[in-house]
mmCIF file of C-alpha atoms in Angstrom:
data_model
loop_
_atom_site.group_PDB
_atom_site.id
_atom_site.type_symbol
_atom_site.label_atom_id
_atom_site.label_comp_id
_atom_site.label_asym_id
_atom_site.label_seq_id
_atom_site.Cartn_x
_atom_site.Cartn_y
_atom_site.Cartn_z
ATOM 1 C CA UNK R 69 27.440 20.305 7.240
ATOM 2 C CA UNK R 70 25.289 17.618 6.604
ATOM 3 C CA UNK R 71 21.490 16.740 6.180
ATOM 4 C CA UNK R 72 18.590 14.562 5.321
ATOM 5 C CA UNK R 73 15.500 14.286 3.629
ATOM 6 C CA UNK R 74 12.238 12.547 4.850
ATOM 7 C CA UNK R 75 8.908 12.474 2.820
ATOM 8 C CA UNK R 76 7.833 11.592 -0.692
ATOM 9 C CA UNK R 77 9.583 13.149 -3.965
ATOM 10 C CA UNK R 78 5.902 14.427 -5.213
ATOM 11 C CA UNK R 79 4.103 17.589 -5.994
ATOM 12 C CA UNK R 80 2.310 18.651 -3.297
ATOM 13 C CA UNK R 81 4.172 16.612 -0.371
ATOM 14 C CA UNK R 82 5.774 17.943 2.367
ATOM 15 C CA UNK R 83 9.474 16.943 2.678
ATOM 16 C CA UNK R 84 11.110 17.349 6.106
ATOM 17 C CA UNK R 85 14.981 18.520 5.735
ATOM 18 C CA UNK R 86 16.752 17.679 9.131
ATOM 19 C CA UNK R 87 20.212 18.683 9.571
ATOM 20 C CA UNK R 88 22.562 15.727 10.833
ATOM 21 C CA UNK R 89 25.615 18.741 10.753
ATOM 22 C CA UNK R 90 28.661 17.662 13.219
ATOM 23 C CA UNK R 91 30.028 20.298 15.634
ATOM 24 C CA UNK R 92 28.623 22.748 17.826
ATOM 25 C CA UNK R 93 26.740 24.818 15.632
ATOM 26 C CA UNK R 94 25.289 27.904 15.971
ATOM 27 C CA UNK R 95 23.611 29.193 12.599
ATOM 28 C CA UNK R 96 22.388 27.119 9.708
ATOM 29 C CA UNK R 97 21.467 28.804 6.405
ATOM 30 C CA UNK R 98 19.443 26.636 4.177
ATOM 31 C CA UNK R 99 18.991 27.547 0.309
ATOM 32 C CA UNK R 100 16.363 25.806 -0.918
ATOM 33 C CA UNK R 101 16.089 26.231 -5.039
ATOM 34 C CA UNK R 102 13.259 28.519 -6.141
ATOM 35 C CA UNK R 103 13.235 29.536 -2.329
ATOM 36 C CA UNK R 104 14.848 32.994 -0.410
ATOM 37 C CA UNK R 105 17.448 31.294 1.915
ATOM 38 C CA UNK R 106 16.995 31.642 5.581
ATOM 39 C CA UNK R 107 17.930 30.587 8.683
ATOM 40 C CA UNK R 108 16.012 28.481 10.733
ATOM 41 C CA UNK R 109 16.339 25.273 13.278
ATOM 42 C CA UNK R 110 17.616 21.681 12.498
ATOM 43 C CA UNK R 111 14.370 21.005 10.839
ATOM 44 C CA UNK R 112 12.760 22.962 8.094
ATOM 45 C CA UNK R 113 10.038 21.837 5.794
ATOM 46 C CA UNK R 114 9.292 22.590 2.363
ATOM 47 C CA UNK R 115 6.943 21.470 -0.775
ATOM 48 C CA UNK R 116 7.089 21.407 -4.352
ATOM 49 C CA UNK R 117 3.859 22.521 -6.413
ATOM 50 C CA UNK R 118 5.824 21.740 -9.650
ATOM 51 C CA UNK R 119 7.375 18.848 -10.961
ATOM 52 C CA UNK R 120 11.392 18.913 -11.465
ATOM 53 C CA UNK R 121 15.036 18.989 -10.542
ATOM 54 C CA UNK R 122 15.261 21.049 -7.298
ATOM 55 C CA UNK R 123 18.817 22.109 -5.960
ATOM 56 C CA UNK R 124 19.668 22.130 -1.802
ATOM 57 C CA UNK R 125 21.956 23.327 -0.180
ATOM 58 C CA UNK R 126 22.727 23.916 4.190
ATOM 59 C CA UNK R 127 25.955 25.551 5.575
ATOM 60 C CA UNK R 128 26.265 25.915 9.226
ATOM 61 C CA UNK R 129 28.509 28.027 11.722
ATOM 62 C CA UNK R 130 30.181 27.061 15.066
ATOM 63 C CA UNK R 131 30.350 28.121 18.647
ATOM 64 C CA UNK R 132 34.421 28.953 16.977
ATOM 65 C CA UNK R 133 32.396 31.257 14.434
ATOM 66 C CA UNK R 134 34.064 28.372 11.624
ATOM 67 C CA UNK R 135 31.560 28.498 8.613
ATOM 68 C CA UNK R 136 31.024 24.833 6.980
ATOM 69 C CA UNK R 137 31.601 23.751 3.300
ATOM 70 C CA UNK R 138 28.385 23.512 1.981
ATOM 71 C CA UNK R 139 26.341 20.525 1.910
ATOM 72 C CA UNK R 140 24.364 20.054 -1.241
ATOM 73 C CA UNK R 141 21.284 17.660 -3.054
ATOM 74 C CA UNK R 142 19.893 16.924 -6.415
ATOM 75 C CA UNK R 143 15.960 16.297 -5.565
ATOM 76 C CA UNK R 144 13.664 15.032 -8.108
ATOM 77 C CA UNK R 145 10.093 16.061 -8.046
ATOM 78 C CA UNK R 146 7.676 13.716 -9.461
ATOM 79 C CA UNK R 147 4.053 14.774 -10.665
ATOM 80 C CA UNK R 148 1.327 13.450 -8.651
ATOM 81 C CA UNK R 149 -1.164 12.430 -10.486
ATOM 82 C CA UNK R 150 -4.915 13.530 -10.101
ATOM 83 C CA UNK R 151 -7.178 10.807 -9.732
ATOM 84 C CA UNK R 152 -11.042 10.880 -10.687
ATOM 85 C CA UNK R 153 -13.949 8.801 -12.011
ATOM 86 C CA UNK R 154 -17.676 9.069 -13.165
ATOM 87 C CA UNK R 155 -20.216 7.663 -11.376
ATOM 88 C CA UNK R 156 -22.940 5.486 -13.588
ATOM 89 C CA UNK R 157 -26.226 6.045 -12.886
ATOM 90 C CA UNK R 158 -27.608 2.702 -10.892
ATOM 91 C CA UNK R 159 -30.903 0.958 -10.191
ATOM 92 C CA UNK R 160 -30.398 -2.453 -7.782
ATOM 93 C CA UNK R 161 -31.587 -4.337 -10.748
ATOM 94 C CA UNK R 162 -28.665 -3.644 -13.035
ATOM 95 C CA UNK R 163 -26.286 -6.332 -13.031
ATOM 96 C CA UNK R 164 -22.727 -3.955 -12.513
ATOM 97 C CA UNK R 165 -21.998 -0.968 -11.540
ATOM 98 C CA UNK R 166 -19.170 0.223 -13.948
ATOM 99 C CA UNK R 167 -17.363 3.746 -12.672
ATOM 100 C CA UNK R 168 -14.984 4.817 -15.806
ATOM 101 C CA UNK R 169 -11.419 5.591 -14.298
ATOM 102 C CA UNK R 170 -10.639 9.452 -15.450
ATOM 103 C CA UNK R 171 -7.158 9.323 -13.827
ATOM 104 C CA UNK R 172 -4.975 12.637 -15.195
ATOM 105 C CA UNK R 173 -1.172 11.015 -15.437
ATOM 106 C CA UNK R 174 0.544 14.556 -14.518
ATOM 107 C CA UNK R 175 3.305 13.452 -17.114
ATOM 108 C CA UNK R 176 5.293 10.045 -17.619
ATOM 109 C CA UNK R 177 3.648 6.613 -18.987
ATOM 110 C CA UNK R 178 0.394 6.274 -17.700
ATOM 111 C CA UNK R 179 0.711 2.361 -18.587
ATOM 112 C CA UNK R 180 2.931 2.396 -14.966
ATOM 113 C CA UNK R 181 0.256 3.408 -12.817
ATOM 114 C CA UNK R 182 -1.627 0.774 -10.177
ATOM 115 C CA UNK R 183 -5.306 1.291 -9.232
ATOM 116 C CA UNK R 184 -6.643 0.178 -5.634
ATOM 117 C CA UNK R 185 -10.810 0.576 -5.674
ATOM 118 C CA UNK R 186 -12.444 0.383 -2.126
ATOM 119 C CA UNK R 187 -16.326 -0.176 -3.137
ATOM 120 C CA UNK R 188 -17.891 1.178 0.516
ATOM 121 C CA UNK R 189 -19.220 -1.781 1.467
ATOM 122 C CA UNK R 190 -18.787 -3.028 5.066
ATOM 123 C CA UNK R 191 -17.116 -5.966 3.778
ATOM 124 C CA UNK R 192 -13.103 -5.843 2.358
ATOM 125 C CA UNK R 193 -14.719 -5.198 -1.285
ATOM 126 C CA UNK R 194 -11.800 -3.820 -3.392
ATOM 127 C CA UNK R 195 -10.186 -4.379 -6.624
ATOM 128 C CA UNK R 196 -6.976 -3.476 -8.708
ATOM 129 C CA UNK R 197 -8.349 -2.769 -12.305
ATOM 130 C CA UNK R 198 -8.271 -0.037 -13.984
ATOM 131 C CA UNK R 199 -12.156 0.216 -14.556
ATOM 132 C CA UNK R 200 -14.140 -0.070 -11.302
ATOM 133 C CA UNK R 201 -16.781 -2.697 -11.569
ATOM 134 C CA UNK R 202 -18.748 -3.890 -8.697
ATOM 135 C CA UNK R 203 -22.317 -5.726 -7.870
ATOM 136 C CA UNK R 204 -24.137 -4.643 -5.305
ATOM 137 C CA UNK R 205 -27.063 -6.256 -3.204
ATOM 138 C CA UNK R 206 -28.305 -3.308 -1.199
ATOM 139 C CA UNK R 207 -29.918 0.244 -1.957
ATOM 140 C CA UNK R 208 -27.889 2.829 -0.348
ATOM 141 C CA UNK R 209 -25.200 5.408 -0.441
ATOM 142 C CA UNK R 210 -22.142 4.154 -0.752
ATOM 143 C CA UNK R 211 -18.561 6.100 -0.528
ATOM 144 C CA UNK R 212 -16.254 4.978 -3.441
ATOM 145 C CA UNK R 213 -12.676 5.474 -3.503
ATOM 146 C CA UNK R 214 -9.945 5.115 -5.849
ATOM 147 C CA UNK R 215 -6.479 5.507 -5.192
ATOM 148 C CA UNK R 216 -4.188 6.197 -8.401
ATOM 149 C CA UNK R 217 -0.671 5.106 -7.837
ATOM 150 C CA UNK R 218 2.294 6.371 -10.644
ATOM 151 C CA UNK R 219 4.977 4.209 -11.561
ATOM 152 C CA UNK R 220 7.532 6.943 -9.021
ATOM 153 C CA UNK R 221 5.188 6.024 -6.361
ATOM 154 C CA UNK R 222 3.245 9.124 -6.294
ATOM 155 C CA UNK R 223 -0.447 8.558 -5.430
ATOM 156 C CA UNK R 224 -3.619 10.490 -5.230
ATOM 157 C CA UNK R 225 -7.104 9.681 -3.741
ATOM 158 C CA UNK R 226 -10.666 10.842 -4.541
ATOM 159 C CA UNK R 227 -13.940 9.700 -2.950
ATOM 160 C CA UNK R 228 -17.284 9.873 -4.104
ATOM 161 C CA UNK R 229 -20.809 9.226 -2.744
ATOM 162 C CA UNK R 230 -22.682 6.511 -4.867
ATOM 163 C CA UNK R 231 -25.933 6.286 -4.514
ATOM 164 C CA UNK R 232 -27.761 2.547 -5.568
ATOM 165 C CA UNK R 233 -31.574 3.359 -6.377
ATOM 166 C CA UNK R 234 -34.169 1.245 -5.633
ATOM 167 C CA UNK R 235 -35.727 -1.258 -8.143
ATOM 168 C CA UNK R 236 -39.088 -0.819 -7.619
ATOM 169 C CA UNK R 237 -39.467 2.423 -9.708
ATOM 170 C CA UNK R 238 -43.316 3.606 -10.459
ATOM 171 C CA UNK R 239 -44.707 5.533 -12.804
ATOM 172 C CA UNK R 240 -47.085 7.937 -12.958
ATOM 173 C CA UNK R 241 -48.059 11.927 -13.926
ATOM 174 C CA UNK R 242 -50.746 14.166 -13.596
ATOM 175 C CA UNK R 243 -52.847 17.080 -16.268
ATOM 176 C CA UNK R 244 -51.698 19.789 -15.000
ATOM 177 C CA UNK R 245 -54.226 22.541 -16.690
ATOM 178 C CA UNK R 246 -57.518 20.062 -16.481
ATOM 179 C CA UNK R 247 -59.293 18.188 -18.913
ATOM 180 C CA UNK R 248 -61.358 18.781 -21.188
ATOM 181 C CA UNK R 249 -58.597 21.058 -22.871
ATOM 182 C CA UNK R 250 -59.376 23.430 -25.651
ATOM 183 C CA UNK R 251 -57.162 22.610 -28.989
ATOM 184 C CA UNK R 252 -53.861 25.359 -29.660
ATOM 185 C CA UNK R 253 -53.532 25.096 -26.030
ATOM 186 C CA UNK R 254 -50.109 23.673 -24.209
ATOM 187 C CA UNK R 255 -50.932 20.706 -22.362
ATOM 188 C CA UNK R 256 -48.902 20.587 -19.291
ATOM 189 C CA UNK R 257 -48.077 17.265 -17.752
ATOM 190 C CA UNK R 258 -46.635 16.708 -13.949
ATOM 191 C CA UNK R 259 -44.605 13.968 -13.318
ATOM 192 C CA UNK R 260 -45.839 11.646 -10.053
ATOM 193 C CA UNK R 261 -42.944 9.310 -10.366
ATOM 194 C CA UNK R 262 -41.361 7.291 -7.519
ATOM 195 C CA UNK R 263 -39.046 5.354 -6.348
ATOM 196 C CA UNK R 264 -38.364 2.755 -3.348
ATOM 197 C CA UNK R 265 -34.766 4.294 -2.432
ATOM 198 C CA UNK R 266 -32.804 7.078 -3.940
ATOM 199 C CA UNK R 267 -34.088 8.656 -7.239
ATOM 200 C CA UNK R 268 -34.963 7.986 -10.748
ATOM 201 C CA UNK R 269 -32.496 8.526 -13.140
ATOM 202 C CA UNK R 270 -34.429 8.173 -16.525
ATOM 203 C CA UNK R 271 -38.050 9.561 -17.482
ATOM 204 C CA UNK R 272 -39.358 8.680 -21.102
ATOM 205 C CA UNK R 273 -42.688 10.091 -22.316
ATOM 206 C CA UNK R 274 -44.255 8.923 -25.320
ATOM 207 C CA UNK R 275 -46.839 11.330 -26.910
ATOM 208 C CA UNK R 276 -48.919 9.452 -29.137
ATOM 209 C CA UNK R 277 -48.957 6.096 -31.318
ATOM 210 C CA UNK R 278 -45.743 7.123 -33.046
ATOM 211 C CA UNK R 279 -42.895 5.778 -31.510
ATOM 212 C CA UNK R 280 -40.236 8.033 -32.252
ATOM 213 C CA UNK R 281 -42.676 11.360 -30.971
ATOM 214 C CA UNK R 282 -41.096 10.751 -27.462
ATOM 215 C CA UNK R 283 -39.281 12.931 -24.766
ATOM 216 C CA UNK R 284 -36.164 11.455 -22.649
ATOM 217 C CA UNK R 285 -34.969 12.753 -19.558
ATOM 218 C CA UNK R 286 -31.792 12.127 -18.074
ATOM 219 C CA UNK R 287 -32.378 14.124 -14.912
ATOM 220 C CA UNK R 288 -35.860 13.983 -13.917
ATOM 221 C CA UNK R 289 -37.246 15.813 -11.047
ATOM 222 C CA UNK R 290 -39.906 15.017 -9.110
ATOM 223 C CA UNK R 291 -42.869 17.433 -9.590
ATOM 224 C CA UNK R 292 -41.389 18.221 -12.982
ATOM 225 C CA UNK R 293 -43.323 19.703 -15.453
ATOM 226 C CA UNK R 294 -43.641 18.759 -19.383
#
């Protein structure tokens, strides 16, 4: 009996056992640690959800109804790690766009890992830092991708839609509930603000004379109401 593994030693990955056995053989039982044994064909395929050391063993029969010694391997399972970042929020006037890596390691030293950032530009725009930074010239949605790469060569991938708003933002709001307005009555405000391209990511209202008698939003809506 005799076999081989194809694939990567990661959570998550599909390894391909193929059975290189000599002889005529008739039956193979695979045992596959963690696993029921079966029997199956020269190729069987399994996955690992959790890191660690993962016994495997195949014994086969002939067309002489001889059974095999058994053939065994050691695997080790490496975590994959899971790869994220934030998105900033982005007007075409900023000078960087700056997406914070939030990479989970899995387990091992995180100092190990490699970073590969594709920017979703048409051009070949990438990098290898650990931080994402990136200029761009153009309003528009943009797919980002980062590809987190462990120091046992396990690697994850996320993609996210970036948007680049326009820089031409405009302000503007509406009385809601009319003017003149009687006093001990809410006065309701509607914002009327716009943007060139994609959407405005900060609204500050200021109240009065006083400076710090101000509202900031974060998420503004058009049509919003204060």
């Amino acid at each position: 009996a005799a076999f081989g593994v194809q694939g990567s030693l990661c959570t998550g990955s599909p390894l391909l056992l193929t059975d290189s056995s000599q002889g005529s053989i008739t039956r193979r039982i695979w045992q596959v640690e963690g696993l029921p044994a079966d029997s199956s064909s020269s190729l069987k395929q399994v996955s690992f959800s959790t890191a660690g050391s993962y016994r495997i063993r195949l014994q086969v029969r002939d067309n002489n109804n001889c059974l095999s010694p058994v053939s065994e391997q050691q695997l080790r399972i490496n975590p994959r790690p899971r790869a994220g970042f934030t998105l900033p929020s982005f007007c075409l006037r900023d000078a960087t766009a700056i997406f914070d890596n939030t990479t989970q390691p899995g387990s091992g030293d995180a100092t190990r890992f490699s970073w590969l950032w594709r920017y979703g530009t048409t051009g070949t725009d990438s990098s290898l830092d650990r931080t994402g930074t990136f200029r761009y010239s153009a309003t528009g949605n943009y797919p980002v991708t980062l590809i987190a790469t462990s120091g046992t060569g396990c690697a994850d991938t996320v993609t996210q839609l970036f948007t680049v708003n326009g820089a031409s933002p405009k302000a503007g709001f509406v009385v809601e509930n009319g003017n003149p307005i009687c006093s001990g009555v809410a006065v309701v405000f509607r914002n009327t603000s716009s943007v060139d391209f994609g959407r405005l990511t900060r609204l500050e209202w200021y109240w009065g004379s006083n400076p710090t008698d101000s509202t900031t939003d974060l998420l503004p809506a058009t049509g919003g109401q204060y």
